[in-house]
XYZ file of C-alpha atoms in Angstrom:
563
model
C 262.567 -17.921 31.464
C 265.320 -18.014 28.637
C 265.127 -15.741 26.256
C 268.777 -16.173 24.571
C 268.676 -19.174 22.393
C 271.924 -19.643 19.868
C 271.731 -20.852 16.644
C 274.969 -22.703 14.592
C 275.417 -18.737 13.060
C 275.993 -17.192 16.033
C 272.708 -14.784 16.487
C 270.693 -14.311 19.141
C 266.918 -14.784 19.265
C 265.521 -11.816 21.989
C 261.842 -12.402 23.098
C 259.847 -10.152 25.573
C 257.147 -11.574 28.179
C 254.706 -9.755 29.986
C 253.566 -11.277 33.317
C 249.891 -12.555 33.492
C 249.371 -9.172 35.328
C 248.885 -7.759 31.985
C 251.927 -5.727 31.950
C 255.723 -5.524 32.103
C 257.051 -5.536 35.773
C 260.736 -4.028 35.760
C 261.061 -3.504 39.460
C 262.491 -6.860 40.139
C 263.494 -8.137 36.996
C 266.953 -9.699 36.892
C 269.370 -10.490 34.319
C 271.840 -13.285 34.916
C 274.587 -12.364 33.151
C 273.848 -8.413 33.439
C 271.595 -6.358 36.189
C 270.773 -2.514 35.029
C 269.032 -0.355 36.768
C 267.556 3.248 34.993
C 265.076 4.357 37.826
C 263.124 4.568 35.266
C 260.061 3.287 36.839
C 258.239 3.213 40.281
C 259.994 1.022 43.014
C 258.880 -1.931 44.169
C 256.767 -1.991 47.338
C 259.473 -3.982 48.709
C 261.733 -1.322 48.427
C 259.494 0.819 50.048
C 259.427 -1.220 53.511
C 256.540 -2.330 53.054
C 255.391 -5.824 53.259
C 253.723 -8.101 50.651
C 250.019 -9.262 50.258
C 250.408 -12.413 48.765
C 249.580 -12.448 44.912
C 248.869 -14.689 41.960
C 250.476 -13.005 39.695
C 254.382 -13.007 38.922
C 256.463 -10.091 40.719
C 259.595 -11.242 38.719
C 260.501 -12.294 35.899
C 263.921 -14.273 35.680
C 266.296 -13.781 32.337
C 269.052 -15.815 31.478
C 270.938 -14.508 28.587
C 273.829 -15.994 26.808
C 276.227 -14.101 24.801
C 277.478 -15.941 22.114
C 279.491 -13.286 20.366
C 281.438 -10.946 22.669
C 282.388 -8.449 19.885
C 278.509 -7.922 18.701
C 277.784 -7.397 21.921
C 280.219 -5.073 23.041
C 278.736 -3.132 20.146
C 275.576 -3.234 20.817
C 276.667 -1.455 24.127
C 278.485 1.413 22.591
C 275.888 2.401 19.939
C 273.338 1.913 22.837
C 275.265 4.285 24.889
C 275.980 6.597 22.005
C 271.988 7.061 21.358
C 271.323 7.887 24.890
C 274.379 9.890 25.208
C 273.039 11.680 22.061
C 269.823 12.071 23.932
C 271.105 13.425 26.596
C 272.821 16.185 24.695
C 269.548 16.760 22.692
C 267.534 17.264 25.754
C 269.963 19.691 27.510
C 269.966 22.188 24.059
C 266.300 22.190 24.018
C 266.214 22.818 27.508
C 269.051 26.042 27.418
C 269.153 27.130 24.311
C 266.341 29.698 22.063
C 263.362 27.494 24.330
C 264.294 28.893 27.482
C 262.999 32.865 27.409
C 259.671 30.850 26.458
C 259.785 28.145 28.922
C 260.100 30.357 31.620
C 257.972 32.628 30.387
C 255.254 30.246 30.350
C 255.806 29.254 33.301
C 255.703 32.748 34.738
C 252.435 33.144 33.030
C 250.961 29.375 35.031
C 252.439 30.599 38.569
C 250.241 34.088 38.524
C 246.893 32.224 36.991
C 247.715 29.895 39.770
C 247.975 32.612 42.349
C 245.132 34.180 41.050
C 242.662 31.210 40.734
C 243.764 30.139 44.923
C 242.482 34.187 45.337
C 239.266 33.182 44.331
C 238.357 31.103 47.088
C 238.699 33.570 49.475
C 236.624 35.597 47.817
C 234.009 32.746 48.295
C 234.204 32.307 52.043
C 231.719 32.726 54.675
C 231.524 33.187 57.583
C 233.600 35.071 60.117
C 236.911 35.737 57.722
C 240.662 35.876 59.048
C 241.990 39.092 59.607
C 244.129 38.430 57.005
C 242.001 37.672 54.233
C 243.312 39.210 51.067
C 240.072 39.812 49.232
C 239.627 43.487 50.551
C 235.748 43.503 49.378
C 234.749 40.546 51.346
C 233.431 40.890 55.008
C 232.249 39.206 57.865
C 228.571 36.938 56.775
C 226.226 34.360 56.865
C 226.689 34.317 60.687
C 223.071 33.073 61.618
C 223.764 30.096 58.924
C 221.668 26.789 61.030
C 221.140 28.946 63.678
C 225.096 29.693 63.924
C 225.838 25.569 63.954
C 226.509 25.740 59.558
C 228.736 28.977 59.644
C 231.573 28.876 57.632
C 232.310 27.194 53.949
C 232.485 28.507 50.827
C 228.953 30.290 48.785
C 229.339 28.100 45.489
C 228.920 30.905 42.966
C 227.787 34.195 42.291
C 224.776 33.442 44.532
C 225.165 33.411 48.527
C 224.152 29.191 48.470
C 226.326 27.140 49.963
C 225.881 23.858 48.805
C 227.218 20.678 50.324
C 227.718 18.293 47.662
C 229.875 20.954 45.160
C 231.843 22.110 47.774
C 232.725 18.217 49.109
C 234.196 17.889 45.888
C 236.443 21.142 45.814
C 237.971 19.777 48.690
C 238.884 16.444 47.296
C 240.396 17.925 44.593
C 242.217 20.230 45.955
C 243.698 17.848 48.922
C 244.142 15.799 45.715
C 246.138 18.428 44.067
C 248.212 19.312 47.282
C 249.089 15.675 47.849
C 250.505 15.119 44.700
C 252.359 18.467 43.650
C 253.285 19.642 46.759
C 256.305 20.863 45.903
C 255.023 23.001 43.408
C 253.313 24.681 45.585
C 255.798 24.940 47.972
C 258.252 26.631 45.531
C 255.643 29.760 44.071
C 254.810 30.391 47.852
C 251.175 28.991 48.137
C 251.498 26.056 50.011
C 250.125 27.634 53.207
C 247.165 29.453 50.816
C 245.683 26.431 49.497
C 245.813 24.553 53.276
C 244.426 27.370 54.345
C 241.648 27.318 51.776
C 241.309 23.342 52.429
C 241.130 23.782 56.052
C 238.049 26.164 55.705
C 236.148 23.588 53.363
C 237.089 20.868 55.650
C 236.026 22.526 59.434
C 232.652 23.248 57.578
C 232.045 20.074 56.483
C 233.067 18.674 59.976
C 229.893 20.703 60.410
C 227.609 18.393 58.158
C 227.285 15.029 59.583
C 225.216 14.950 62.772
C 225.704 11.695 64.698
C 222.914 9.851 65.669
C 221.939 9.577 69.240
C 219.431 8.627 71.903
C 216.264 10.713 70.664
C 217.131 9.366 67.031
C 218.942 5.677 66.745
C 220.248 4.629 64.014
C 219.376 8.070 61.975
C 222.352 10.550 61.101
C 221.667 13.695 59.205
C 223.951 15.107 56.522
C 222.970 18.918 55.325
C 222.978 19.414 52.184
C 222.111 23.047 51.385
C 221.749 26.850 53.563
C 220.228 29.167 51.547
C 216.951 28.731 49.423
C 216.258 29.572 45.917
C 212.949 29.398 46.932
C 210.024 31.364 48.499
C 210.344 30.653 52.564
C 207.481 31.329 54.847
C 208.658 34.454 56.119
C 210.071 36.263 52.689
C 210.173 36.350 49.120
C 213.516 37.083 49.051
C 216.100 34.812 48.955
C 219.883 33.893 47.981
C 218.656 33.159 44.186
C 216.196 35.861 43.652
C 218.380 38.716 45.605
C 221.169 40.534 44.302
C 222.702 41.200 46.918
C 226.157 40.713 48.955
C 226.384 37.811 51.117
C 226.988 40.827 53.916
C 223.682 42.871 53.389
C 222.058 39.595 53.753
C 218.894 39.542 56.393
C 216.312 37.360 54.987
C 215.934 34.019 55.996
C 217.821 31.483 55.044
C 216.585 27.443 55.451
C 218.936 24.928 55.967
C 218.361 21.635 53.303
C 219.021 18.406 55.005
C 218.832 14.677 54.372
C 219.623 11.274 56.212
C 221.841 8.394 55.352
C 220.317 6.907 52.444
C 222.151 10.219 50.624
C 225.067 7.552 49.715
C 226.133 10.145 46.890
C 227.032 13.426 49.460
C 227.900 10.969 52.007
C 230.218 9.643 49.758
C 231.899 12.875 48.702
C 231.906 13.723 52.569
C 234.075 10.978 53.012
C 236.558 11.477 50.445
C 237.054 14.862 51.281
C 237.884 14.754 55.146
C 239.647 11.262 53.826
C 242.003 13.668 51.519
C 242.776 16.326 53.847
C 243.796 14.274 56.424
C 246.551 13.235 54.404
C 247.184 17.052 53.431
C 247.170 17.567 57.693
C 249.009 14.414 58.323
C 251.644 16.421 60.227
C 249.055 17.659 62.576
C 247.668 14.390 63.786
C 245.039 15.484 66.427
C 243.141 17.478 63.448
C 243.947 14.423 60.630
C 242.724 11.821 62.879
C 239.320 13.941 63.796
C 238.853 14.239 59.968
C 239.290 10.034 59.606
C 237.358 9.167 62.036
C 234.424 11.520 60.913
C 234.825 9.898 57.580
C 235.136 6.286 59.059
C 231.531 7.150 61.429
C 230.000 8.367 58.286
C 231.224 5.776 55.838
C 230.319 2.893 58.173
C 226.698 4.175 58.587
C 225.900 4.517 54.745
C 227.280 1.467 53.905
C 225.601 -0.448 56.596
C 224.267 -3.902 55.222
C 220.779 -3.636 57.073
C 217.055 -5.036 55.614
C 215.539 -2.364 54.334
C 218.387 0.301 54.111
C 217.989 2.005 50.856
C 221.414 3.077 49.448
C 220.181 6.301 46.863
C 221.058 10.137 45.267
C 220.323 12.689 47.410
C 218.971 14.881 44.543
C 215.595 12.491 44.195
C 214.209 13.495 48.035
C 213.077 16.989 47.927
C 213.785 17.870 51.583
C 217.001 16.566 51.005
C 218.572 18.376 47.277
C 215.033 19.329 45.588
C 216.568 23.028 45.182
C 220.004 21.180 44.275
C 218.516 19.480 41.624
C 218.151 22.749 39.345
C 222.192 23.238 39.751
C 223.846 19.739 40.736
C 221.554 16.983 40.348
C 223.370 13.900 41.135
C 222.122 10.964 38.683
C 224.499 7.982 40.633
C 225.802 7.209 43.881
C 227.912 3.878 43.604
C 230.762 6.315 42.344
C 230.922 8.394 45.168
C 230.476 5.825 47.531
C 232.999 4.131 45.716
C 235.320 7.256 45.619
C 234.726 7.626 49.221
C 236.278 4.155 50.421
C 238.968 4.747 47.979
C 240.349 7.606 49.754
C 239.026 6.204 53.460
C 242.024 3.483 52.692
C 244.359 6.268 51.578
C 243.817 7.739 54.827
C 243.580 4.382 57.312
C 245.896 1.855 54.935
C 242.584 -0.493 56.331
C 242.694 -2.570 53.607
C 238.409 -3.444 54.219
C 237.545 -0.091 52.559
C 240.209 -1.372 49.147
C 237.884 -4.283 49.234
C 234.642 -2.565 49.262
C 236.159 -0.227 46.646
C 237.271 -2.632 44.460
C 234.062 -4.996 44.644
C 231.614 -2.185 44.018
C 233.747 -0.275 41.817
C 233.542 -3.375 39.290
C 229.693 -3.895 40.650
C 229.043 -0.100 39.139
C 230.728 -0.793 35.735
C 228.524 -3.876 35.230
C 225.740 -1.608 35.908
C 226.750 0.707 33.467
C 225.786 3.629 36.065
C 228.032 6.024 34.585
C 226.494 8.250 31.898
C 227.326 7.475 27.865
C 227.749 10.919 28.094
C 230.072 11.434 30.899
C 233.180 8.654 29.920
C 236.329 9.809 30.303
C 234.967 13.096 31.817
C 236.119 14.093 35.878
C 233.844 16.062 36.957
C 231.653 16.904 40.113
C 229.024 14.427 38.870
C 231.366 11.291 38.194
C 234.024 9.786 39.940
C 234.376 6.904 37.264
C 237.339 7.796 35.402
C 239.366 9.296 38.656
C 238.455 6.107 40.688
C 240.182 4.322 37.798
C 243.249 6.375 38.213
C 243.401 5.901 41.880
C 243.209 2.071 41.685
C 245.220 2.171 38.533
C 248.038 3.968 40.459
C 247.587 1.351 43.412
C 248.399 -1.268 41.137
C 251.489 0.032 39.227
C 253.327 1.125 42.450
C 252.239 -0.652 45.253
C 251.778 -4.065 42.731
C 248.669 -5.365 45.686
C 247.660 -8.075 43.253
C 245.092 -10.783 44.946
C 242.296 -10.548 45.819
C 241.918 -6.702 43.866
C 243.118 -8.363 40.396
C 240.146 -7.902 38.402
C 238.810 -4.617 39.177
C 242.671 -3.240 39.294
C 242.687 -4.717 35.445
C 239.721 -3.343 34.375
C 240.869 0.264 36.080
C 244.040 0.310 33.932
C 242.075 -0.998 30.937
C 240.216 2.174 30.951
C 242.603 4.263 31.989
C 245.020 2.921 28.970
C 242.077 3.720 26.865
C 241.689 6.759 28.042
C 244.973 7.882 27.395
C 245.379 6.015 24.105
C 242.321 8.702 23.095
C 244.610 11.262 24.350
C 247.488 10.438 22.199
C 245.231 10.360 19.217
C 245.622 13.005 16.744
C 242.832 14.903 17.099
C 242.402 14.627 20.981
C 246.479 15.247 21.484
C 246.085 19.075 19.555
C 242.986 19.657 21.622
C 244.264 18.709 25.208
C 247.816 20.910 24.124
C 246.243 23.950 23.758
C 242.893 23.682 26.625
C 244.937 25.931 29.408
C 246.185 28.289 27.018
C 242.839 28.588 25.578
C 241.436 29.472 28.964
C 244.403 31.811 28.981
C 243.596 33.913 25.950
C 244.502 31.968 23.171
C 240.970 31.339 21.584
C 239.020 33.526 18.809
C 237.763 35.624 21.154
C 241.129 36.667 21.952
C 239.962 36.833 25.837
C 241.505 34.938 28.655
C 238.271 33.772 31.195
C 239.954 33.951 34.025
C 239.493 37.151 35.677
C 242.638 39.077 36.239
C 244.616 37.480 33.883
C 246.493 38.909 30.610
C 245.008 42.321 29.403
C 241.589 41.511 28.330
C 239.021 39.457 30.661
C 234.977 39.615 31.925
C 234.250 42.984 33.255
C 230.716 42.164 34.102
C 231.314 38.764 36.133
C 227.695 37.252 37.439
C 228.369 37.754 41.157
C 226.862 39.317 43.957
C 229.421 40.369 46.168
C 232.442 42.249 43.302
C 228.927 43.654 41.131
C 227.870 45.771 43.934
C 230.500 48.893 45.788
C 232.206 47.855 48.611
C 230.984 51.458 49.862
C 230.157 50.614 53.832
C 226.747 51.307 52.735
C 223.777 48.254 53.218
C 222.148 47.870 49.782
C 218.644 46.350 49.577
C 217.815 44.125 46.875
C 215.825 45.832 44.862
C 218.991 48.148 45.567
C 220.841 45.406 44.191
C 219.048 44.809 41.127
C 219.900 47.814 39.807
C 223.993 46.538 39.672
C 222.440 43.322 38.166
C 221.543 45.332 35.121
C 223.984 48.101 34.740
C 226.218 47.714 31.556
C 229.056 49.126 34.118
C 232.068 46.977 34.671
C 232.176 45.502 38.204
C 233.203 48.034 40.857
C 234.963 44.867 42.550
C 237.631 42.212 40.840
C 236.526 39.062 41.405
C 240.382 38.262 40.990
C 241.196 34.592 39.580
C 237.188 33.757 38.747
C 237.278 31.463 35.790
C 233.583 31.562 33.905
C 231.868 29.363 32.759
C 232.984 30.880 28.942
C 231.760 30.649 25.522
C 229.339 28.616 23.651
C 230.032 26.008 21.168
C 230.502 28.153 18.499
C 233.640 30.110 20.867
C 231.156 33.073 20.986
C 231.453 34.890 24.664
C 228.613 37.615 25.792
C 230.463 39.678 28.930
C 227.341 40.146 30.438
C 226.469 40.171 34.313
C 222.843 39.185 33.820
C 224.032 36.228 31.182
C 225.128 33.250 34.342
C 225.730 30.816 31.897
C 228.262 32.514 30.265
C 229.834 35.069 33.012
C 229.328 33.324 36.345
C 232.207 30.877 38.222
C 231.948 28.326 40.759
C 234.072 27.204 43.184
C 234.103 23.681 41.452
C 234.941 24.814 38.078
C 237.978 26.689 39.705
C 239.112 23.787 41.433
C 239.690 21.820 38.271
C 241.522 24.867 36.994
C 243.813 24.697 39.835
C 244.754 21.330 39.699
C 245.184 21.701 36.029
C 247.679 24.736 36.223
C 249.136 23.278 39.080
C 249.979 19.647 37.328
C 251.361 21.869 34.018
C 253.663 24.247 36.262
C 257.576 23.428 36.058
C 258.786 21.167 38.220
C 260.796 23.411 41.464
C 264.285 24.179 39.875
C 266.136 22.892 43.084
C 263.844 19.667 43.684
C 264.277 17.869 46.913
C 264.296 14.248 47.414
C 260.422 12.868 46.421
C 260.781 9.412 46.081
C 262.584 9.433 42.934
C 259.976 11.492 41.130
C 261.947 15.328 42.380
C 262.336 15.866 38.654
C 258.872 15.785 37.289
C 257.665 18.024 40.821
C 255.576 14.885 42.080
C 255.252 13.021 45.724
C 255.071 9.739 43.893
C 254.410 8.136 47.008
C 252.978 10.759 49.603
C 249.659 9.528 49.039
C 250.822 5.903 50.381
C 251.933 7.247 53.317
C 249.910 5.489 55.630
C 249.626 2.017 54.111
C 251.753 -0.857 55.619
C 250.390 -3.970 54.619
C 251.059 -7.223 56.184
């Protein structure tokens, strides 16, 4: 395309095109007079070594410019020079002059809430813990758990439940969070905590998925739940009712399970063993187990059978009646669709990108997500991170046909999203979120436990509410830490609560859960929150290009090769 055209006066008409892709595509443009090259943006795939899927859409966009009047232009070079030289200079004052005690002191203050919110999942574990565990109030428990086949995992809250769905999704996240920033971690020393944590969510939900066989064709189970919240035949106790510590624990505890019309925890299933494989890549005999568990499971939910029912596994009591109360699912397309998203992540198979894409656009028309819920990430909607995903896919990896039109509609929304962002109102409130978890709210209290000088004392859980004294406490032994206005004997280090009301008011109060209780779901948001807002490693090593923002732009490609 020309875009100099000269006029008897000597000036020169400029004109910018964007590609029928819906956006600019600098990777391979090419001037014909002139070629620069910033790095400002992600390389083409071609660069990459990988091959191209043939596309409809324009990959290049040719420029032939004519310069008409050498001295204008020449310039136009200096002053354009000058500005970013000027820029330069601008950026390294701000960066080592009166900002940098407070830059690094903020930063400081990110790596320890860090540390401390990774501490909270061991607190969490069950099971039989590593010798090494540093949560010194935490022992061995829940070792009868399915009749010893479901030991292991992580109890969601302050309660000794473990359910299935919640925790699926703290291990997407996390691998999420570990793929990405990586380095990060690496630098503050907690690379080899958060695997860790990862590879206990991940081994237990190995656990989850029961293959079906001879005395039951065609029929997989998934658990859902151990631990009842419920009366059970043989007690009236139970992980709900009972304070008590997951290691005094010697009622009975049922196990919840479902088949494979439970698209919405098979789906999370799958894009959590799909994520840490890529977090385990180096050790390929475990990575592969985790794909192919996800591919099994994946391929039997999606099955296109008469009859097969595709459904939430909230609505079948068996399956997540007692879930209901505390995660009731209310779609399943997203996970499902979340699920194959990640499956080609971890395979590069490009069927799964198709199924994602398809249904993904299927969903939308369907308006299954939740007026409510738009724009929101959470346990309960994959929408908006799905969008990011595919979003990503098509800005580095440019895949183009036949994934066009639900790749447009992904960065549609996700340009929305971030155009509501950069709005006044929503760009004050997203710049001061972390630091108002932090302390920096009217109730001058940071809600995460451990962190700055004033937190929750009376945090709703079990296992830091009652002495770590070698001593077996009953329940009704229990109850009486439930209701003591004593701080907790135990520091549920790195717990973030579920905090105030809309009015910013905050009871500290143990028997008050919906103001002083965490979850491990809530604290896996927080970590890949604090994690994305730490600096960027101060020595950064070679990451694709992207070593100076602290991202793996492309780790998460790492197994797609396209032909």
């Amino acid at each position: 395309m020309d875009i100099g055209e000269t006029s008897n006066n000597d000036t020169i008409l400029y004109l910018h095109s964007i590609s029928p892709a819906g956006r600019l595509l600098p990777s391979a443009s090419r001037w014909n007079s002139i070629e620069m090259d910033f790095n400002l943006f992600p390389q083409s795939r071609n660069n990459l070594g990988y091959n191209s899927l043939p596309s409809r859409f324009s990959k290049s966009v040719d420029f032939k410019l004519t310069v008409t009047n050498k001295k204008n232009f020449k310039r136009f070079i200096y002053a354009s020079l000058a500005v970013v030289s000027l820029i330069v200079v601008l950026c390294l004052l701000l960066h080592f002059l009166p900002n940098k005690q407070r830059h690094h002191g903020a930063t400081k203050d990110l790596t320890l809430a860090l540390k401390q919110a990774l501490v909270f999942f061991d607190a969490q574990k069950s099971g039989v813990l590593p010798k090494d565990n540093t949560v010194k109030f935490r022992g061995d428990s829940g070792l009868d758990d399915g009749n010893k086949s479901l030991v292991g995992g992580f109890y969601d809250s302050g309660n000794n439940i473990k359910f299935s769905f919640p925790t699926a999704y703290t291990i997407t996240l996390l691998s999420w969070s570990v793929i990405e920033y990586h380095p990060k971690y690496e630098e503050i020393g907690e690379l080899d905590h958060i695997k860790s944590i990862i590879k206990w969510g991940s081994d237990y939900l190995l656990k989850l998925f029961i293959r079906p066989n001879e005395s039951s064709p065609g029929s997989a189970t998934l658990f859902s739940q151990v631990g009842s919240v419920g009366k059970n035949k043989t007690s009236t106790e139970n992980d709900d009712k009972c304070w008590q510590r997951p290691e005094d624990m010697r009622y009975t505890r049922p196990v919840s399970s479902c088949d494979e019309t439970a698209s919405d925890l098979a789906g999370e299933i799958i894009a959590a063993l799909s994520a840490a494989s890529l977090v385990f890549k180096d050790d390929k005999m475990y990575s592969t187990n985790l794909t192919k568990t996800a591919m099994e499971l994946f391929d039997i939910v999606t099955k296109d059978e008469p009859g097969f029912v595709q459904g939430m596994y909230t609505t079948k009591d068996e399956c997540g009646g007692q879930a209901r109360e505390f995660y009731n699912s209310t779609g399943y397309k997203d996970e499902l669709v979340w699920g194959g998203t990640w499956l080609f992540f971890a395979t590069g198979n490009t069927s799964y990108l198709r199924y994602t894409t398809e249904n993904l656009v299927l969903a939308e028309e369907e308006e299954e997500e939740l007026s409510v819920d738009k724009g929101i990430f959470y346990w309960n909607n994959k929408f908006t991170a799905n969008t990011v995903l595919l979003t990503r896919l098509r800005y580095f990896l440019d895949l183009g046909y036949p994934y066009e039109e639900s790749f447009l509609s992904s960065t549609n929304n996700v340009d929305s999203l971030m155009c509501s962002y950069l709005s006044p109102t929503m760009h004050k409130t997203q710049g001061i979120c972390v630091n108002y978890i932090l302390g920096d709210n009217p109730m001058k209290m940071s809600y995460v436990v451990g962190f700055s000088n004033n937190y929750p004392q009376h945090v709703h859980h079990r296992g830091a509410s009652i002495p770590w004294d070698n001593q077996w406490h009953s329940c009704a032994e229990g109850g009486t830490w439930l209701n003591s206005e004593k701080p907790n004997p135990n520091q549920l280090l790195g717990a973030m609560v579920r905090g105030p009301d809309q009015y910013d008011m905050f009871l500290d109060e143990r028997d008050k859960p919906w103001f002083t209780e965490p979850s491990i779901s809530s604290n896996a948001g927080l970590v890949a929150a604090l994690v994305a807002l730490h600096d960027p490693p101060h020595s950064p090593s070679s990451l694709n290009g992207a070593g100076s923002l602290g991202i793996d732009s492309y780790g998460i490609f790492h197994n797609i090769h396209l032909n």
